mmCIF file of C-alpha atoms in Angstrom:
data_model
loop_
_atom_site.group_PDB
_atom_site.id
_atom_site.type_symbol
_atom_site.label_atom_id
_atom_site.label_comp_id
_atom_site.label_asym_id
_atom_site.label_seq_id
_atom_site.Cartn_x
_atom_site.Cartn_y
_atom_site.Cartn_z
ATOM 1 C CA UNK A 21 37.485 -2.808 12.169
ATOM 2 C CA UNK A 22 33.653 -3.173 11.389
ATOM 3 C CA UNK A 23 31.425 0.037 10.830
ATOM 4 C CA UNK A 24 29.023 0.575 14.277
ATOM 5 C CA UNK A 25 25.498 1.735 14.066
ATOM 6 C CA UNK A 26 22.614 2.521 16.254
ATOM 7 C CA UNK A 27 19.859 1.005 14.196
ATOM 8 C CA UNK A 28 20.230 -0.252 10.547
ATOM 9 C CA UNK A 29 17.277 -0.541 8.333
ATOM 10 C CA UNK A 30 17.127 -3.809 5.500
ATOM 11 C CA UNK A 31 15.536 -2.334 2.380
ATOM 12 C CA UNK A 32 15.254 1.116 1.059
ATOM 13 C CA UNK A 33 11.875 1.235 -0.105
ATOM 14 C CA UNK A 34 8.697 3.357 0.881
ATOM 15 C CA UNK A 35 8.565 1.986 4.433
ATOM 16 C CA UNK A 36 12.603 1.751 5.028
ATOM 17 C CA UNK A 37 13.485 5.730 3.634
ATOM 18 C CA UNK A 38 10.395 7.073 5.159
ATOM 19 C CA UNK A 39 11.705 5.661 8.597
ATOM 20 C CA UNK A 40 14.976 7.047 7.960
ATOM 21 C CA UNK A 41 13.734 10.433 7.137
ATOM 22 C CA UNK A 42 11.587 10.606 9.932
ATOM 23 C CA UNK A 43 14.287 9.516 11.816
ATOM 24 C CA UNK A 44 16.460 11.795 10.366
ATOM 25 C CA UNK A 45 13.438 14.791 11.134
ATOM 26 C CA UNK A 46 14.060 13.815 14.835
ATOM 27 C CA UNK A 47 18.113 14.098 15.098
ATOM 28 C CA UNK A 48 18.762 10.561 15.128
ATOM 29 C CA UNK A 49 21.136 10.164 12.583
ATOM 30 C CA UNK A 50 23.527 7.184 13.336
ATOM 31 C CA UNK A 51 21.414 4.820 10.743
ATOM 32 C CA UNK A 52 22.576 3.015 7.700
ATOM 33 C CA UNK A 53 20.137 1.891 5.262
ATOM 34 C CA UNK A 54 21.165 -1.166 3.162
ATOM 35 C CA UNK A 55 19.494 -2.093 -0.688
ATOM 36 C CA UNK A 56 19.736 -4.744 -2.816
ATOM 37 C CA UNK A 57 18.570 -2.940 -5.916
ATOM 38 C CA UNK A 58 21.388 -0.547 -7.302
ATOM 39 C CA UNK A 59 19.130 2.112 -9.091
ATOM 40 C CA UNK A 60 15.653 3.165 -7.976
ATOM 41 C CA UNK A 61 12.840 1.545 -10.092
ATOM 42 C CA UNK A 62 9.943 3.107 -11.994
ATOM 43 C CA UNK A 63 7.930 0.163 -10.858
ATOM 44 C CA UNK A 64 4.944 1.098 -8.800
ATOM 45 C CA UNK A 65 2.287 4.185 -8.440
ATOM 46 C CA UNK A 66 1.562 5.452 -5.166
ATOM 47 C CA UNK A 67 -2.301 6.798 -4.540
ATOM 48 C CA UNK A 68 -3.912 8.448 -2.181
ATOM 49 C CA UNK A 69 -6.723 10.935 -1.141
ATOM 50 C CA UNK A 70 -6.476 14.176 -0.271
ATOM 51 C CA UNK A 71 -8.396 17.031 0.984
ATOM 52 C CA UNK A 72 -10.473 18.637 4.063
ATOM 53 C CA UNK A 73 -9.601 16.685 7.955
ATOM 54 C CA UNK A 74 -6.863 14.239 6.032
ATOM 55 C CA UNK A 75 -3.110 14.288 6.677
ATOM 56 C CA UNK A 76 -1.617 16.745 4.621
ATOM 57 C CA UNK A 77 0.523 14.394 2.605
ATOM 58 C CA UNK A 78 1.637 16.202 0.146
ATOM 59 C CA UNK A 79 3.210 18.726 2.842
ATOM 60 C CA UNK A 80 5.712 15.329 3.108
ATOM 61 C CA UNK A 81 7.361 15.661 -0.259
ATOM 62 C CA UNK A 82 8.378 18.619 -2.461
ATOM 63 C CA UNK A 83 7.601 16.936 -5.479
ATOM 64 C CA UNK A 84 4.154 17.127 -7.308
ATOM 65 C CA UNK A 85 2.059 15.001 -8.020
ATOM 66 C CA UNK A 86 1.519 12.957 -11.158
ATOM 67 C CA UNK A 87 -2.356 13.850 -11.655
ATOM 68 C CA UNK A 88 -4.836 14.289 -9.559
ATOM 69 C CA UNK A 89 -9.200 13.630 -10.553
ATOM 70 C CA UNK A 90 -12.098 15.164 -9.219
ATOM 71 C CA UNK A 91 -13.954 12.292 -9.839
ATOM 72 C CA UNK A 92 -13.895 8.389 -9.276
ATOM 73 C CA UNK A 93 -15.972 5.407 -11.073
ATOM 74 C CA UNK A 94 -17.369 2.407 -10.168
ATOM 75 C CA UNK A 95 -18.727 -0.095 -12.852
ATOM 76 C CA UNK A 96 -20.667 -2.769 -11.656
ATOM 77 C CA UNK A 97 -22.244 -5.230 -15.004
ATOM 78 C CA UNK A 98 -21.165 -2.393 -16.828
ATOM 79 C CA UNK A 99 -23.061 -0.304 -15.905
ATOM 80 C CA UNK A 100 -21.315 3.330 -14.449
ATOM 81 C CA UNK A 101 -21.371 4.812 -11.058
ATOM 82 C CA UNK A 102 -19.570 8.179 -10.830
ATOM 83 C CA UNK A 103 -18.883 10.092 -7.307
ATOM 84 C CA UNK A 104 -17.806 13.723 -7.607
ATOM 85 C CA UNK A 105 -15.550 14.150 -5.165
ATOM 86 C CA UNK A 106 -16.051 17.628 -4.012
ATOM 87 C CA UNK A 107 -13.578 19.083 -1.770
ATOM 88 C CA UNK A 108 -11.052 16.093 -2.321
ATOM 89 C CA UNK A 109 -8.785 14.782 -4.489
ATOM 90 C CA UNK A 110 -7.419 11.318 -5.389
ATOM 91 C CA UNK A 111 -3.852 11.249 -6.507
ATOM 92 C CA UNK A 112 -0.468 9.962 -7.721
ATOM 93 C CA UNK A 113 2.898 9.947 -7.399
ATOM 94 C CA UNK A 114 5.315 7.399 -9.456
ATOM 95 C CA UNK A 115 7.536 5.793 -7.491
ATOM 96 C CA UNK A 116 10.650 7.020 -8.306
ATOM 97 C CA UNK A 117 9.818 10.827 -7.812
ATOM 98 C CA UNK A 118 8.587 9.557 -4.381
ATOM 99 C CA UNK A 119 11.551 7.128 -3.135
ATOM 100 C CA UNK A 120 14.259 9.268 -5.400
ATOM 101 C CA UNK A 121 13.491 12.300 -2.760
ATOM 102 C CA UNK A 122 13.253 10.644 0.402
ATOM 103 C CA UNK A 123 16.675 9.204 -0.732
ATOM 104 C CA UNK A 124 18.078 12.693 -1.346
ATOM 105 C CA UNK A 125 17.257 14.212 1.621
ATOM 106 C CA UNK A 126 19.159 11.286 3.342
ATOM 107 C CA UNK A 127 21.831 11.583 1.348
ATOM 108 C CA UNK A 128 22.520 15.000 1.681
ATOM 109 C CA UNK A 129 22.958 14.731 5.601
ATOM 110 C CA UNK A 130 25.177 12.019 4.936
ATOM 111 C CA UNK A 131 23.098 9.059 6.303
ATOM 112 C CA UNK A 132 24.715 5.543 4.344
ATOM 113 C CA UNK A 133 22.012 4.231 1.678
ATOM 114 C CA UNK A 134 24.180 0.984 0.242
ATOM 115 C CA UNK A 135 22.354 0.852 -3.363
ATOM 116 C CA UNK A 136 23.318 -2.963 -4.638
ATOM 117 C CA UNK A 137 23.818 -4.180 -0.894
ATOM 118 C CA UNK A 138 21.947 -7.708 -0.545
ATOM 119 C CA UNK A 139 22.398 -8.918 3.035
ATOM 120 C CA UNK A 140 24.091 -12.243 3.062
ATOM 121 C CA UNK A 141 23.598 -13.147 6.490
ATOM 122 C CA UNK A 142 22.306 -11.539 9.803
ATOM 123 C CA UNK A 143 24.202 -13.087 13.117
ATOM 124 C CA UNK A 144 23.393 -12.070 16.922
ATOM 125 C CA UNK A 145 26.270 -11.400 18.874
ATOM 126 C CA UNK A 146 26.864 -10.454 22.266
ATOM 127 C CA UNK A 147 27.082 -6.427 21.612
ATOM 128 C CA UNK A 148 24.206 -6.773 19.100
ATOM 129 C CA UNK A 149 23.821 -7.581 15.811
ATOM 130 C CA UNK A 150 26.693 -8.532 12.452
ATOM 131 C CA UNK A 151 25.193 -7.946 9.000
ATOM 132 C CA UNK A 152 27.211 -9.556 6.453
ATOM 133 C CA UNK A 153 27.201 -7.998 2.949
ATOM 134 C CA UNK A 154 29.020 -9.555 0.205
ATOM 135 C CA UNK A 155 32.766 -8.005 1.031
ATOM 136 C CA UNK A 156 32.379 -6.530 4.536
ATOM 137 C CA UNK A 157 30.743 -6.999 8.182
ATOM 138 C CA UNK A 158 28.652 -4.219 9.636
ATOM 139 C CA UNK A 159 27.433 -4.066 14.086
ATOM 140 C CA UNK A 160 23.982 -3.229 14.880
ATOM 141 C CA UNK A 161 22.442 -2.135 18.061
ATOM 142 C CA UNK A 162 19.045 -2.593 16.383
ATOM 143 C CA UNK A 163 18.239 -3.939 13.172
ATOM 144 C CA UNK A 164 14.585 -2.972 11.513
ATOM 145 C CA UNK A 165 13.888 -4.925 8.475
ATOM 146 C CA UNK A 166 11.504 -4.124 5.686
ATOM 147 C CA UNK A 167 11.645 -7.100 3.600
ATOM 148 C CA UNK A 168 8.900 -9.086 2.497
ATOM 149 C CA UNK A 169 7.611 -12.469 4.309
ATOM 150 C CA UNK A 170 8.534 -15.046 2.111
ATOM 151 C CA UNK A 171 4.672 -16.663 2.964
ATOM 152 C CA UNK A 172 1.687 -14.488 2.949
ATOM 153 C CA UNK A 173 -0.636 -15.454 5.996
ATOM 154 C CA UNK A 174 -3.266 -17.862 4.782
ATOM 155 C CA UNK A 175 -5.177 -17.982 8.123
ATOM 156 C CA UNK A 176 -9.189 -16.733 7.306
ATOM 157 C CA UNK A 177 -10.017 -14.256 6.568
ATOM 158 C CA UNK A 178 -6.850 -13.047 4.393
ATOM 159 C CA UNK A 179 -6.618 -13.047 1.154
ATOM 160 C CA UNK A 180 -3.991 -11.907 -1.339
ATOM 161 C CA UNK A 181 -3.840 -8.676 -3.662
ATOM 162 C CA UNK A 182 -2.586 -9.585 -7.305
ATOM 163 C CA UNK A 183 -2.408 -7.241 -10.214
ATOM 164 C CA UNK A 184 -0.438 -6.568 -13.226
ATOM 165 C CA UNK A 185 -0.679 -2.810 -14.865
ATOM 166 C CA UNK A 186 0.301 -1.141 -17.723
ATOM 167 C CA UNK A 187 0.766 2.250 -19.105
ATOM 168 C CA UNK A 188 -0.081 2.628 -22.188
ATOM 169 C CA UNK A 189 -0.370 5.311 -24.953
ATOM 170 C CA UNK A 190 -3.660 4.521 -26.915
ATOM 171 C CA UNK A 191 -3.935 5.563 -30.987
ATOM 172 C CA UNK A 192 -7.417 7.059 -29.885
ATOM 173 C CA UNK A 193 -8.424 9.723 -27.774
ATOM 174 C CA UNK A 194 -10.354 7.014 -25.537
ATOM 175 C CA UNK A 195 -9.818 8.118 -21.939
ATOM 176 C CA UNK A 196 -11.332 10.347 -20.001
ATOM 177 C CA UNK A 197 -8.694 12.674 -17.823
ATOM 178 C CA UNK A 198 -10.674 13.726 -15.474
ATOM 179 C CA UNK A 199 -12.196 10.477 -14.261
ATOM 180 C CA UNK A 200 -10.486 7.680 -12.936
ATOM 181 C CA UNK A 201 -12.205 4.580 -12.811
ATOM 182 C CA UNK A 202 -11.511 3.073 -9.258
ATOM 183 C CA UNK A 203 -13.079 -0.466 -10.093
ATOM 184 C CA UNK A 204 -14.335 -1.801 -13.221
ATOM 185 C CA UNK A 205 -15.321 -5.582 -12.152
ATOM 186 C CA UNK A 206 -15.735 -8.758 -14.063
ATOM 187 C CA UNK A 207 -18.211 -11.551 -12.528
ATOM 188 C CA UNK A 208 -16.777 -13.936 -11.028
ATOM 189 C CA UNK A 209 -17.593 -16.608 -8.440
ATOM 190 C CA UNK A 210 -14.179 -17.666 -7.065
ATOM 191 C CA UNK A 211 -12.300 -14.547 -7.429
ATOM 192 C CA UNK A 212 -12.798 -10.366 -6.771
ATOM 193 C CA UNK A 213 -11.667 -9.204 -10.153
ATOM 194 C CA UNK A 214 -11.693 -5.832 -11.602
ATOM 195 C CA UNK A 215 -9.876 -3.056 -13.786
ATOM 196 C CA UNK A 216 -8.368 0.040 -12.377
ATOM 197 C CA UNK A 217 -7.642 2.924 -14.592
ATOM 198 C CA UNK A 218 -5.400 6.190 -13.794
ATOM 199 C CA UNK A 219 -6.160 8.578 -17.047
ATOM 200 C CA UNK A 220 -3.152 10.942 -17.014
ATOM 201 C CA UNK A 221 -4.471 12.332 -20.666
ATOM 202 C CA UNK A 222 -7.425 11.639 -23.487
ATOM 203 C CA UNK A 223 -4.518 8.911 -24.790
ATOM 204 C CA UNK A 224 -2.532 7.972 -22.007
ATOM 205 C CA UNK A 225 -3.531 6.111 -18.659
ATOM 206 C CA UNK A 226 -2.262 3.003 -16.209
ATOM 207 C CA UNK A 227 -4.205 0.048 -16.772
ATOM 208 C CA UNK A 228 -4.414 -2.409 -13.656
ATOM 209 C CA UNK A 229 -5.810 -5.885 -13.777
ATOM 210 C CA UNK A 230 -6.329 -6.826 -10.121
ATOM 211 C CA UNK A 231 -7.567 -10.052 -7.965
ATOM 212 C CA UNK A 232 -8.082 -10.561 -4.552
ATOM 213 C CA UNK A 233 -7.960 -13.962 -4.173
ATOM 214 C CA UNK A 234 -6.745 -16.729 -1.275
ATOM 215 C CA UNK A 235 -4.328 -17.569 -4.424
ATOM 216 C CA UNK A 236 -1.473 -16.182 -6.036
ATOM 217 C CA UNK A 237 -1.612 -16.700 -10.029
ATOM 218 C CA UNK A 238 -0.011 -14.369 -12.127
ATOM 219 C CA UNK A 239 -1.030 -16.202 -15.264
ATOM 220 C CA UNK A 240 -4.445 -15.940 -14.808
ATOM 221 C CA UNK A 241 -4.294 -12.474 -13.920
ATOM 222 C CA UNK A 242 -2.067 -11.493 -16.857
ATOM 223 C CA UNK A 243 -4.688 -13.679 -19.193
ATOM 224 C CA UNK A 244 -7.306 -10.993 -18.131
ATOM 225 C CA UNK A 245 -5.023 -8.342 -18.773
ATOM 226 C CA UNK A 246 -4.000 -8.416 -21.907
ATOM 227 C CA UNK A 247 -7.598 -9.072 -22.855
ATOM 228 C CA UNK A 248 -8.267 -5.639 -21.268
ATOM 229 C CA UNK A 249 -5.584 -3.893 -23.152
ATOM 230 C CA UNK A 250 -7.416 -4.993 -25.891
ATOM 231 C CA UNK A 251 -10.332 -2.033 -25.872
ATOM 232 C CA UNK A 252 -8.193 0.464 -25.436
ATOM 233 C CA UNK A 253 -6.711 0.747 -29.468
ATOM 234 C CA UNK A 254 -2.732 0.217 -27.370
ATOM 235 C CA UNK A 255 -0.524 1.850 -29.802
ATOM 236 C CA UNK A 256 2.714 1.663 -26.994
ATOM 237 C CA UNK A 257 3.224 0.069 -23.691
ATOM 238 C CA UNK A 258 5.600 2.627 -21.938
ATOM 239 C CA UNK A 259 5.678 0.915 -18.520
ATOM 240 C CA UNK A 260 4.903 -2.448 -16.592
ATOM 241 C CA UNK A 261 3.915 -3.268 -12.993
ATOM 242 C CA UNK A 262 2.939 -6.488 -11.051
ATOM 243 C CA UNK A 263 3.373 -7.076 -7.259
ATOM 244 C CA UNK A 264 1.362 -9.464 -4.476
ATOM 245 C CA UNK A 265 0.209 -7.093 -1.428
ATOM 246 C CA UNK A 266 -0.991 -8.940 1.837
ATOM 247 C CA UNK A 267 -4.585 -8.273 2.683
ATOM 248 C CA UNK A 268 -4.631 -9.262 6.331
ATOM 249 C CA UNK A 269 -5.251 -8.178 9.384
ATOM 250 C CA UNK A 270 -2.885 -10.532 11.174
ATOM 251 C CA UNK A 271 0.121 -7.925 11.935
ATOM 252 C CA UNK A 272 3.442 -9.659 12.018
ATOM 253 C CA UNK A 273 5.003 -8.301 14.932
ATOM 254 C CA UNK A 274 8.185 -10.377 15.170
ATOM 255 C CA UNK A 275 10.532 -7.978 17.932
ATOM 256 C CA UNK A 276 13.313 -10.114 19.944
ATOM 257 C CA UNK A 277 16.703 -8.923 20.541
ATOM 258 C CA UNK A 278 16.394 -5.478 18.917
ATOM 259 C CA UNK A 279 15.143 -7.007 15.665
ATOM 260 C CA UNK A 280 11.961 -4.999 14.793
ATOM 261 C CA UNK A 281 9.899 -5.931 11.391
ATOM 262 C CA UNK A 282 8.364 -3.076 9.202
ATOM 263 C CA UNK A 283 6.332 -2.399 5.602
ATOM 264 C CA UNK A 284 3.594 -4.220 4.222
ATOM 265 C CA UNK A 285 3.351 -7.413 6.356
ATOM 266 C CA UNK A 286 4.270 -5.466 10.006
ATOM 267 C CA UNK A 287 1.267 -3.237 9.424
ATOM 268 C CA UNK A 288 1.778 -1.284 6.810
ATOM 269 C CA UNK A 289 -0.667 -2.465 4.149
ATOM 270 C CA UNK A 290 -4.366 -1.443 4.741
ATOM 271 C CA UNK A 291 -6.005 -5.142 5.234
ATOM 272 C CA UNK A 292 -9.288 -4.210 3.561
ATOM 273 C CA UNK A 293 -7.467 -2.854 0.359
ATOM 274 C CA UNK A 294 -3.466 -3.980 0.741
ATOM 275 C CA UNK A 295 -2.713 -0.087 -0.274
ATOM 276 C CA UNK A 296 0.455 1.383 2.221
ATOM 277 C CA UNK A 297 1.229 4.600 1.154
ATOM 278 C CA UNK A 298 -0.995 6.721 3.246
ATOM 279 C CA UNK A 299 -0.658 4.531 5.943
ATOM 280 C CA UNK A 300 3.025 4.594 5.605
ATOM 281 C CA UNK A 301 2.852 8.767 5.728
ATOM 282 C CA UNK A 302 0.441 8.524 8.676
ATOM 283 C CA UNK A 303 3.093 6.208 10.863
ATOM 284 C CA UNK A 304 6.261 8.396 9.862
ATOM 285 C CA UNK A 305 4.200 11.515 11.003
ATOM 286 C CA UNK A 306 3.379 10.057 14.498
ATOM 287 C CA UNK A 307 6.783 8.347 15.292
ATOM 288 C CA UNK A 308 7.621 9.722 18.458
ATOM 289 C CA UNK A 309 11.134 10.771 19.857
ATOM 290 C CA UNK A 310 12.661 8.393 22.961
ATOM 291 C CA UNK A 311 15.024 8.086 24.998
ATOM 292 C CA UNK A 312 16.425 4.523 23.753
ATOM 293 C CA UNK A 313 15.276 3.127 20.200
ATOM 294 C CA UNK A 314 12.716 0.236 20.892
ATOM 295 C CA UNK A 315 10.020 -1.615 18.814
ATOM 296 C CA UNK A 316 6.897 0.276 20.446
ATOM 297 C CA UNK A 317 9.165 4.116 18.669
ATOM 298 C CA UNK A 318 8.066 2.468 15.272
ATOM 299 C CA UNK A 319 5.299 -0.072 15.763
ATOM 300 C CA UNK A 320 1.949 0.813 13.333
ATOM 301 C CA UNK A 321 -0.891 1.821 15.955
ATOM 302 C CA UNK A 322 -3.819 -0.575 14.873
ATOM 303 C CA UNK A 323 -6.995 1.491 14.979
ATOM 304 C CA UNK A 324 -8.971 -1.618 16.585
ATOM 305 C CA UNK A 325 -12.175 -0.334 14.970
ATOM 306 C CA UNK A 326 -11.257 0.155 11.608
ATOM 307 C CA UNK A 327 -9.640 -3.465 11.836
ATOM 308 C CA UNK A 328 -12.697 -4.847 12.805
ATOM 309 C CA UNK A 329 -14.476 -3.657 10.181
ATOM 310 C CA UNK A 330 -12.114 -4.715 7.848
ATOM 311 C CA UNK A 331 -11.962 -8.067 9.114
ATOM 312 C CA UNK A 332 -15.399 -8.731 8.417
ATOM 313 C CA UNK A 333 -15.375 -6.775 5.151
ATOM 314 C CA UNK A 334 -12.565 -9.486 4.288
ATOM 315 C CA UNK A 335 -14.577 -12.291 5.464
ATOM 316 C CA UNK A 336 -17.326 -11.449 3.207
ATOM 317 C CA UNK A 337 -15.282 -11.156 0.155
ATOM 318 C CA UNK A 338 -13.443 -14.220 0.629
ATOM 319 C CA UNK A 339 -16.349 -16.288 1.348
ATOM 320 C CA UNK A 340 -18.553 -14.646 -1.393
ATOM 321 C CA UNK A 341 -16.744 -13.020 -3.763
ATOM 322 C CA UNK A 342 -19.673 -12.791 -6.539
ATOM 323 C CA UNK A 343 -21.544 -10.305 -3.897
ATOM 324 C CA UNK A 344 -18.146 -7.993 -3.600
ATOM 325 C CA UNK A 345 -18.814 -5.357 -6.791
ATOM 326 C CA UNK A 346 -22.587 -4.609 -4.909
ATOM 327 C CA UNK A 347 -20.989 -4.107 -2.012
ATOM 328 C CA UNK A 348 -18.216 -1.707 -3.251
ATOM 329 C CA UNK A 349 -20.992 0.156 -5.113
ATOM 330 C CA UNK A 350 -22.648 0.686 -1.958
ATOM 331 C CA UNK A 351 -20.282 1.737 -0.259
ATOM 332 C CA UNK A 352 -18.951 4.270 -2.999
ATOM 333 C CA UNK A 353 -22.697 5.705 -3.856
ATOM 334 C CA UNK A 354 -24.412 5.498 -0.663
ATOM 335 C CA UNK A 355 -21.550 6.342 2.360
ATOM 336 C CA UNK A 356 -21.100 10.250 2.291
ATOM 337 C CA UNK A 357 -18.297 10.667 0.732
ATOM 338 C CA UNK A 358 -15.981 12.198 3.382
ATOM 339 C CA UNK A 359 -16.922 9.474 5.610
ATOM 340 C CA UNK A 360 -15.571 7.084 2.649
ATOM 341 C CA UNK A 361 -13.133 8.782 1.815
ATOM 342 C CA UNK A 362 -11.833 9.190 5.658
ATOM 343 C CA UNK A 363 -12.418 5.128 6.593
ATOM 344 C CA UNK A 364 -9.960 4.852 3.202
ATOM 345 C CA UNK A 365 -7.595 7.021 5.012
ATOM 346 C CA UNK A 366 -7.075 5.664 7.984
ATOM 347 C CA UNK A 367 -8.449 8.764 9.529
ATOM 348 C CA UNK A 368 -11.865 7.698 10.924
ATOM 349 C CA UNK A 369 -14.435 9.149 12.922
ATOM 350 C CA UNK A 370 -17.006 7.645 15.181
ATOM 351 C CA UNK A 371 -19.574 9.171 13.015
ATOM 352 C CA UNK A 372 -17.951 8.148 9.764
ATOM 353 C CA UNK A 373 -18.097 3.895 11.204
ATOM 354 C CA UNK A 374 -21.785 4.590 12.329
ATOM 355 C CA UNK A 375 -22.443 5.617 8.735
ATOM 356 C CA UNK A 376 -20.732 2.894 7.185
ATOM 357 C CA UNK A 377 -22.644 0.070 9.111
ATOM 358 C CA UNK A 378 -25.566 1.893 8.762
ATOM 359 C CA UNK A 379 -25.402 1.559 4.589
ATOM 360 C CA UNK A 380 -23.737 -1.489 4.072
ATOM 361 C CA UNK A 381 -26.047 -4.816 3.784
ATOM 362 C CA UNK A 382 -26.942 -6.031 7.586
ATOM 363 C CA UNK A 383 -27.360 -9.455 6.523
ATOM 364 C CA UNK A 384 -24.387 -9.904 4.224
ATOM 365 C CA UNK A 385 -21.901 -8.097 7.016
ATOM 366 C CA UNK A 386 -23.637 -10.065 9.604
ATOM 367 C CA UNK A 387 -22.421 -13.524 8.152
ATOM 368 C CA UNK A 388 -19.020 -12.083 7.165
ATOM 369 C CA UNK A 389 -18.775 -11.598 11.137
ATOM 370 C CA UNK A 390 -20.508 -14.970 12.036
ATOM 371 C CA UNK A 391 -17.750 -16.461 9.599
ATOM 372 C CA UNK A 392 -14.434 -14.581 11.390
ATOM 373 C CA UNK A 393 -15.766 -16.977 14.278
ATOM 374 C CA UNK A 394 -16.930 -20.340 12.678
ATOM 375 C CA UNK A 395 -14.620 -20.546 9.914
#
């Protein structure tokens, strides 16, 4: 006899075992979440901002963070642009502190997380859905699936997030801890290129090489990176990372028959900088309770405003890339910094967009708009 569910979620990653928990939060329980990978991977750092009017995210997780800075750095032709944060705080978690509790606390209510579970095939029947694993058959009312698109949208004025990082341990004490330089950019006319560094001590920091580019090419981004590595005396690499985010602010919003699409391409990836975990945080705190499961329980609430502004901001880097490191610098050194800081977090107010368009280059956002329109 096949195993009955209520709603089973495809992929237990950030977006999948934050939806169970916070279904889990909200007595819903009859969930199974299914995972291809067996263990949990070490594979990705998750940063955000924290401080006065933002989501308290830590609050969300009872583990601490990795480090968290003061400051922040922008380098534009090398020359250095630091922000003192004040009240706030950018941070980081790894990975598998983050995803390792949120699959505990399922877990331990006995919710189903099938580690090494690939889904074979997904069939609609007449009393809803049959997943097919590799040796049994499992019915859905409701299937919500956090895999990735195999295509990223290509439509203007999206553009793709590439970046390879590594942590290293240097044989100097070259870093410092208590700054972490946001983005270090290269010139470039085709591509938005720069380095990102996290400084967890004088010797030891991640190292990010990242593009946004209408193109997806690892080698060239790699090429960069190890040239990076290069000033920074490596004496170990303890720990790689590489991943494509979608920077677009077309929301795949695929929901027919009880099949409802979640993570990065449903919403969850900030268009303007393809970063999900506060976003993520921010949707699992404002699911609300029904009735009956549906689409519109789950669905990421687009802030219409802050996608409009990050439409254009798009436009203008895909269509001029070379101009994108003046831009960021203005933004970082001449926005207040809670009003940055809040447009970052998805947790905008009016006053915070009116100084944002007031600062940034008229001209340059004007034909980033004209372009959403012509192009």
């Amino acid at each position: 006899m096949k195993q009955k569910f209520d709603i089973g979620i495809i992929g237990a990653g950030l977006s999948g075992l934050t939806l169970g928990n916070s279904l889990l939060s909200k007595k819903i329980n009859n969930f199974i979440l299914f995972e291809k990978d067996i263990n949990t991977k070490n594979d990705k750092t998750y940063s955000f901002w924290s401080g006065p009017g933002l989501f308290d995210i830590k609050k969300s997780f009872s583990v601490k963070p990795k480090k968290e800075w003061s400051q922040i750095e922008i380098k534009v032709k090398s020359k250095s642009y630091k922000i003192d944060l004040g009240e706030y705080r950018y941070a980081c978690y790894s990975s598998e502190s983050i995803l390792g509790e949120l699959y505990k606390n399922l877990t331990k209510k006995g919710i189903q997380v099938r580690q090494g579970q690939s889904v074979k095939d997904i069939k609609k029947k007449q009393d809803g859905w049959e997943v097919k694993l590799k040796s049994k058959k499992i019915l859905l009312k409701n299937i919500v699936d956090s895999r990735p698109n195999k295509t990223f949208d290509d439509k203007y004025p999206s553009l793709k997030q590439v970046f390879v990082g590594s942590e290293i341990i240097s044989n100097q004490k070259i870093f410092d801890e208590n700054v972490v330089t946001l983005m270090d950019f290269a010139e470039s006319k085709k591509n938005v290129i720069f380095t990102y560094i996290l400084p967890f001590s004088k010797t030891k920091a991640l190292i990010e090489t990242t593009f946004f580019s209408s193109e997806i090419d690892f080698k060239a981004v790699e090429k960069i990176h190890k040239l990076t590595l290069l000033k920074f005396n490596v004496k170990e690499i303890t720990r790689t990372e590489k991943a494509v985010l979608p920077m677009s602010p077309y929301i795949d919003r695929r929901m027919k028959n009880q099949y409802f699409k979640i993570g990065n391409f449903a919403g969850a990836s900030r268009p303007a900088s393809g970063y999900a975990f506060t976003r993520i945080a921010l949707w699992a705190h404002q699911i609300k309770t029904k009735k009956e499961f549906n689409y519109e329980m789950i669905a990421h609430k687009e802030n219409y405003l802050t996608n409009w502004l990050d439409k254009i901001f798009l436009s203008v880097l895909r269509s001029n890339p070379q101009i994108a490191p003046e831009i960021f610098r203005i933004f970082f050194t001449k926005v207040p910094t809670s009003s940055a800081i809040r447009f970052l977090s998805d947790q905008s107010r009016i006053f915070d967009y009116l100084a944002i368009i007031l600062k940034l280059p008229k001209l340059v956002m004007l034909r980033g708009l004209i372009n959403l329109y012509v192009k």
